[in-house]
Amino acid sequence: MKSKKLIILISIIAVVVAVIVIMASVFSVQKVATVYHKFDGGQTIATDDAPSSKDVLDFSKGRSIFFLSKDKLLTQLNQKFTKWHAFAVVKNFPNIIEVHFVERVAAVKVDVGGNMVYVDSFGYVVEEPSNKDCIDISSVFERRDAESISLGSPLKFLEEMNNARLHQVLQAIIASWQCNLEVEDLPVILSKEDVFRYENGDLIINTLSGAKIRVISPENDLTKRIIAAYSVYYTDKTNLQQKGVVITVRQDGSITTNTGK
């Protein structure tokens, strides 16, 4: 009787092991699909320096699709390929993953310890662009002591307030893009320096025309409120693109304008 129970137990263990082995084989990553995007979201063809499917597979092949950490894979890819930002991983069962990349574009620059650091719209440190034509946001920060400056990694300041401000300024950049203002055109529209400032906790955006956009308490719904401010700034009904104009966006989204006259 004991030997019969032992045989049954061994058989069950053998079946479980076989199932685990089969699942490990079937559900281990074997193929990668790479998708490349332009900054505006549309798809594009990869350039020679873009990470290939094989490159991604080197980081993920053989890993269980169930336990594959998307965040860890994205971090590894962003550190390895500093000209492309990996921003999404999609798991397609049983053994295929799809990774989305967008070409990095320097959105802003900031003086950190006497060195100019270029940052993309995701907050990652990028290589210095050839034209160096980015908005200088150094005026946003009271102190600019960085915790980490590394290509392919997020720019991190020692003070959390500065990290929050960087995040908010980048949201403002994204809001501008959503209003069909290209990143490379922003220095022409908003100027190249002293564009973003903080006054009593409010975010101030200075335009080249001399008008200002004031976002009260920018911690909430910032992108939405800046888009609303731009819709007023670019209206055909009233010329607000002039010195002395202040467009104020309150926390509830309501907008008031002061022409300074």
GROMACS .gro file of N, CA, C and O in nm, residues 105-177:
model
  292
  105VAL      N    1   1.430   6.393  -2.820
  105VAL     CA    2   1.449   6.530  -2.867
  105VAL      C    3   1.473   6.617  -2.745
  105VAL      O    4   1.393   6.615  -2.649
  106ALA      N    5   1.580   6.692  -2.746
  106ALA     CA    6   1.608   6.782  -2.633
  106ALA      C    7   1.499   6.888  -2.628
  106ALA      O    8   1.478   6.962  -2.724
  107ALA      N    9   1.427   6.893  -2.516
  107ALA     CA   10   1.316   6.988  -2.502
  107ALA      C   11   1.358   7.113  -2.427
  107ALA      O   12   1.314   7.224  -2.459
  108VAL      N   13   1.444   7.096  -2.325
  108VAL     CA   14   1.489   7.209  -2.244
  108VAL      C   15   1.635   7.186  -2.203
  108VAL      O   16   1.689   7.076  -2.220
  109LYS      N   17   1.694   7.290  -2.148
  109LYS     CA   18   1.828   7.277  -2.094
  109LYS      C   19   1.834   7.350  -1.961
  109LYS      O   20   1.758   7.445  -1.936
  110VAL      N   21   1.925   7.306  -1.874
  110VAL     CA   22   1.938   7.366  -1.741
  110VAL      C   23   2.083   7.364  -1.699
  110VAL      O   24   2.154   7.266  -1.721
  111ASP      N   25   2.126   7.474  -1.640
  111ASP     CA   26   2.264   7.485  -1.590
  111ASP      C   27   2.272   7.415  -1.455
  111ASP      O   28   2.208   7.458  -1.359
  112VAL      N   29   2.349   7.309  -1.449
  112VAL     CA   30   2.369   7.236  -1.324
  112VAL      C   31   2.517   7.240  -1.290
  112VAL      O   32   2.599   7.179  -1.358
  113GLY      N   33   2.553   7.315  -1.189
  113GLY     CA   34   2.692   7.324  -1.148
  113GLY      C   35   2.784   7.379  -1.253
  113GLY      O   36   2.901   7.340  -1.262
  114GLY      N   37   2.733   7.470  -1.336
  114GLY     CA   38   2.816   7.530  -1.440
  114GLY      C   39   2.817   7.454  -1.570
  114GLY      O   40   2.876   7.499  -1.668
  115ASN      N   41   2.751   7.338  -1.573
  115ASN     CA   42   2.743   7.258  -1.695
  115ASN      C   43   2.600   7.256  -1.746
  115ASN      O   44   2.506   7.235  -1.669
  116MET      N   45   2.582   7.276  -1.877
  116MET     CA   46   2.449   7.276  -1.935
  116MET      C   47   2.405   7.131  -1.960
  116MET      O   48   2.473   7.055  -2.027
  117VAL      N   49   2.292   7.097  -1.902
  117VAL     CA   50   2.236   6.962  -1.916
  117VAL      C   51   2.110   6.970  -2.000
  117VAL      O   52   2.023   7.055  -1.975
  118TYR      N   53   2.100   6.883  -2.100
  118TYR     CA   54   1.985   6.881  -2.190
  118TYR      C   55   1.891   6.768  -2.151
  118TYR      O   56   1.935   6.656  -2.122
  119VAL      N   57   1.762   6.798  -2.153
  119VAL     CA   58   1.661   6.704  -2.104
  119VAL      C   59   1.550   6.692  -2.207
  119VAL      O   60   1.508   6.794  -2.267
  120ASP      N   61   1.500   6.570  -2.229
  120ASP     CA   62   1.387   6.553  -2.321
  120ASP      C   63   1.255   6.571  -2.247
  120ASP      O   64   1.252   6.599  -2.127
  121SER      N   65   1.145   6.555  -2.317
  121SER     CA   66   1.013   6.582  -2.258
  121SER      C   67   0.975   6.481  -2.152
  121SER      O   68   0.880   6.503  -2.076
  122PHE      N   69   1.047   6.368  -2.145
  122PHE     CA   70   1.022   6.268  -2.041
  122PHE      C   71   1.104   6.294  -1.916
  122PHE      O   72   1.091   6.223  -1.817
  123GLY      N   73   1.193   6.394  -1.922
  123GLY     CA   74   1.278   6.425  -1.808
  123GLY      C   75   1.409   6.351  -1.809
  123GLY      O   76   1.483   6.354  -1.710
  124TYR      N   77   1.443   6.284  -1.920
  124TYR     CA   78   1.567   6.206  -1.929
  124TYR      C   79   1.679   6.292  -1.987
  124TYR      O   80   1.656   6.375  -2.077
  125VAL      N   81   1.798   6.270  -1.937
  125VAL     CA   82   1.916   6.342  -1.987
  125VAL      C   83   1.952   6.291  -2.126
  125VAL      O   84   1.959   6.170  -2.149
  126VAL      N   85   1.971   6.385  -2.219
  126VAL     CA   86   2.003   6.349  -2.357
  126VAL      C   87   2.133   6.417  -2.399
  126VAL      O   88   2.184   6.505  -2.329
  127GLU      N   89   2.181   6.377  -2.514
  127GLU     CA   90   2.303   6.437  -2.568
  127GLU      C   91   2.275   6.581  -2.612
  127GLU      O   92   2.164   6.617  -2.647
  128GLU      N   93   2.379   6.660  -2.610
  128GLU     CA   94   2.368   6.799  -2.654
  128GLU      C   95   2.331   6.805  -2.801
  128GLU      O   96   2.399   6.746  -2.885
  129PRO      N   97   2.221   6.872  -2.837
  129PRO     CA   98   2.182   6.880  -2.979
  129PRO      C   99   2.280   6.966  -3.056
  129PRO      O  100   2.347   7.053  -3.000
  130SER      N  101   2.288   6.946  -3.185
  130SER     CA  102   2.385   7.018  -3.267
  130SER      C  103   2.357   7.168  -3.270
  130SER      O  104   2.450   7.249  -3.272
  131ASN      N  105   2.227   7.206  -3.266
  131ASN     CA  106   2.197   7.350  -3.274
  131ASN      C  107   2.189   7.418  -3.137
  131ASN      O  108   2.188   7.541  -3.128
  132LYS      N  109   2.186   7.337  -3.031
  132LYS     CA  110   2.181   7.387  -2.892
  132LYS      C  111   2.064   7.484  -2.870
  132LYS      O  112   2.063   7.563  -2.776
  133ASP      N  113   1.963   7.479  -2.957
  133ASP     CA  114   1.855   7.576  -2.955
  133ASP      C  115   1.739   7.526  -2.870
  133ASP      O  116   1.635   7.484  -2.922
  134CYS      N  117   1.754   7.528  -2.738
  134CYS     CA  118   1.651   7.483  -2.646
  134CYS      C  119   1.619   7.595  -2.547
  134CYS      O  120   1.700   7.684  -2.525
  135ILE      N  121   1.502   7.585  -2.486
  135ILE     CA  122   1.466   7.681  -2.382
  135ILE      C  123   1.550   7.654  -2.258
  135ILE      O  124   1.558   7.541  -2.211
  136ASP      N  125   1.610   7.758  -2.205
  136ASP     CA  126   1.689   7.747  -2.083
  136ASP      C  127   1.594   7.766  -1.964
  136ASP      O  128   1.536   7.872  -1.947
  137ILE      N  129   1.579   7.661  -1.881
  137ILE     CA  130   1.485   7.668  -1.769
  137ILE      C  131   1.559   7.684  -1.635
  137ILE      O  132   1.502   7.656  -1.529
  138SER      N  133   1.682   7.728  -1.640
  138SER     CA  134   1.760   7.743  -1.517
  138SER      C  135   1.693   7.837  -1.418
  138SER      O  136   1.707   7.822  -1.296
  139SER      N  137   1.616   7.935  -1.469
  139SER     CA  138   1.551   8.033  -1.382
  139SER      C  139   1.442   7.972  -1.295
  139SER      O  140   1.395   8.036  -1.200
  140VAL      N  141   1.402   7.850  -1.323
  140VAL     CA  142   1.295   7.783  -1.247
  140VAL      C  143   1.341   7.743  -1.108
  140VAL      O  144   1.263   7.739  -1.014
  141PHE      N  145   1.471   7.714  -1.095
  141PHE     CA  146   1.521   7.651  -0.974
  141PHE      C  147   1.600   7.750  -0.889
  141PHE      O  148   1.684   7.824  -0.939
  142GLU      N  149   1.574   7.746  -0.759
  142GLU     CA  150   1.648   7.832  -0.666
  142GLU      C  151   1.789   7.778  -0.645
  142GLU      O  152   1.885   7.853  -0.638
  143ARG      N  153   1.800   7.645  -0.632
  143ARG     CA  154   1.929   7.578  -0.624
  143ARG      C  155   1.927   7.464  -0.723
  143ARG      O  156   1.824   7.400  -0.745
  144ARG      N  157   2.043   7.438  -0.784
  144ARG     CA  158   2.045   7.336  -0.888
  144ARG      C  159   2.150   7.229  -0.857
  144ARG      O  160   2.243   7.206  -0.933
  145ASP      N  161   2.132   7.165  -0.742
  145ASP     CA  162   2.222   7.056  -0.702
  145ASP      C  163   2.160   6.925  -0.747
  145ASP      O  164   2.050   6.889  -0.702
  146ALA      N  165   2.228   6.855  -0.836
  146ALA     CA  166   2.172   6.733  -0.892
  146ALA      C  167   2.216   6.610  -0.816
  146ALA      O  168   2.331   6.598  -0.772
  147GLU      N  169   2.124   6.518  -0.799
  147GLU     CA  170   2.154   6.389  -0.739
  147GLU      C  171   2.211   6.294  -0.843
  147GLU      O  172   2.299   6.213  -0.815
  148SER      N  173   2.160   6.306  -0.967
  148SER     CA  174   2.201   6.214  -1.072
  148SER      C  175   2.196   6.282  -1.208
  148SER      O  176   2.096   6.345  -1.242
  149ILE      N  177   2.306   6.274  -1.283
  149ILE     CA  178   2.310   6.321  -1.421
  149ILE      C  179   2.377   6.212  -1.504
  149ILE      O  180   2.498   6.193  -1.498
  150SER      N  181   2.295   6.141  -1.580
  150SER     CA  182   2.349   6.031  -1.659
  150SER      C  183   2.266   6.015  -1.785
  150SER      O  184   2.142   6.014  -1.781
  151LEU      N  185   2.332   6.006  -1.900
  151LEU     CA  186   2.262   5.988  -2.026
  151LEU      C  187   2.170   5.865  -2.018
  151LEU      O  188   2.209   5.759  -1.972
  152GLY      N  189   2.047   5.884  -2.063
  152GLY     CA  190   1.952   5.775  -2.063
  152GLY      C  191   1.880   5.754  -1.931
  152GLY      O  192   1.799   5.662  -1.918
  153SER      N  193   1.907   5.840  -1.834
  153SER     CA  194   1.842   5.831  -1.702
  153SER      C  195   1.773   5.964  -1.672
  153SER      O  196   1.813   6.069  -1.722
  154PRO      N  197   1.672   5.962  -1.585
  154PRO     CA  198   1.604   6.088  -1.550
  154PRO      C  199   1.699   6.182  -1.476
  154PRO      O  200   1.782   6.138  -1.398
  155LEU      N  201   1.683   6.312  -1.503
  155LEU     CA  202   1.757   6.412  -1.427
  155LEU      C  203   1.692   6.423  -1.290
  155LEU      O  204   1.572   6.447  -1.279
  156LYS      N  205   1.771   6.405  -1.185
  156LYS     CA  206   1.718   6.411  -1.049
  156LYS      C  207   1.796   6.514  -0.968
  156LYS      O  208   1.918   6.511  -0.963
  157PHE      N  209   1.720   6.605  -0.907
  157PHE     CA  210   1.780   6.703  -0.818
  157PHE      C  211   1.777   6.652  -0.675
  157PHE      O  212   1.698   6.564  -0.640
  158LEU      N  213   1.861   6.711  -0.592
  158LEU     CA  214   1.865   6.671  -0.451
  158LEU      C  215   1.737   6.714  -0.379
  158LEU      O  216   1.687   6.644  -0.292
  159GLU      N  217   1.684   6.829  -0.418
  159GLU     CA  218   1.564   6.880  -0.353
  159GLU      C  219   1.440   6.839  -0.431
  159GLU      O  220   1.430   6.860  -0.553
  160GLU      N  221   1.341   6.781  -0.360
  160GLU     CA  222   1.221   6.733  -0.424
  160GLU      C  223   1.141   6.845  -0.490
  160GLU      O  224   1.073   6.823  -0.590
  161MET      N  225   1.148   6.966  -0.433
  161MET     CA  226   1.078   7.078  -0.493
  161MET      C  227   1.126   7.102  -0.636
  161MET      O  228   1.047   7.131  -0.726
  162ASN      N  229   1.257   7.088  -0.656
  162ASN     CA  230   1.312   7.107  -0.790
  162ASN      C  231   1.266   6.997  -0.885
  162ASN      O  232   1.241   7.024  -1.003
  163ASN      N  233   1.258   6.875  -0.836
  163ASN     CA  234   1.208   6.765  -0.920
  163ASN      C  235   1.063   6.789  -0.960
  163ASN      O  236   1.023   6.763  -1.074
  164ALA      N  237   0.983   6.841  -0.867
  164ALA     CA  238   0.843   6.872  -0.896
  164ALA      C  239   0.834   6.984  -0.999
  164ALA      O  240   0.752   6.979  -1.092
  165ARG      N  241   0.919   7.084  -0.985
  165ARG     CA  242   0.918   7.196  -1.079
  165ARG      C  243   0.960   7.150  -1.219
  165ARG      O  244   0.902   7.194  -1.320
  166LEU      N  245   1.061   7.065  -1.226
  166LEU     CA  246   1.103   7.012  -1.355
  166LEU      C  247   0.987   6.939  -1.422
  166LEU      O  248   0.961   6.956  -1.542
  167HIS      N  249   0.919   6.857  -1.345
  167HIS     CA  250   0.805   6.781  -1.397
  167HIS      C  251   0.697   6.875  -1.449
  167HIS      O  252   0.639   6.853  -1.557
  168GLN      N  253   0.670   6.984  -1.377
  168GLN     CA  254   0.565   7.077  -1.417
  168GLN      C  255   0.605   7.153  -1.544
  168GLN      O  256   0.521   7.174  -1.634
  169VAL      N  257   0.730   7.194  -1.553
  169VAL     CA  258   0.776   7.264  -1.673
  169VAL      C  259   0.766   7.174  -1.796
  169VAL      O  260   0.723   7.217  -1.904
  170LEU      N  261   0.800   7.048  -1.778
  170LEU     CA  262   0.791   6.954  -1.891
  170LEU      C  263   0.645   6.932  -1.929
  170LEU      O  264   0.613   6.912  -2.047
  171GLN      N  265   0.554   6.933  -1.831
  171GLN     CA  266   0.411   6.926  -1.863
  171GLN      C  267   0.370   7.047  -1.947
  171GLN      O  268   0.288   7.035  -2.039
  172ALA      N  269   0.426   7.161  -1.914
  172ALA     CA  270   0.396   7.282  -1.991
  172ALA      C  271   0.447   7.269  -2.134
  172ALA      O  272   0.381   7.314  -2.230
  173ILE      N  273   0.562   7.207  -2.150
  173ILE     CA  274   0.617   7.182  -2.284
  173ILE      C  275   0.524   7.090  -2.362
  173ILE      O  276   0.492   7.114  -2.479
  174ILE      N  277   0.477   6.983  -2.298
  174ILE     CA  278   0.386   6.889  -2.362
  174ILE      C  279   0.255   6.959  -2.399
  174ILE      O  280   0.198   6.936  -2.507
  175ALA      N  281   0.206   7.046  -2.311
  175ALA     CA  282   0.082   7.120  -2.339
  175ALA      C  283   0.100   7.207  -2.464
  175ALA      O  284   0.009   7.217  -2.548
  176SER      N  285   0.217   7.267  -2.477
  176SER     CA  286   0.245   7.349  -2.595
  176SER      C  287   0.242   7.264  -2.721
  176SER      O  288   0.186   7.304  -2.824
  177TRP      N  289   0.301   7.145  -2.710
  177TRP     CA  290   0.302   7.054  -2.825
  177TRP      C  291   0.160   7.013  -2.862
  177TRP      O  292   0.125   7.005  -2.980
   0.00000   0.00000   0.00000
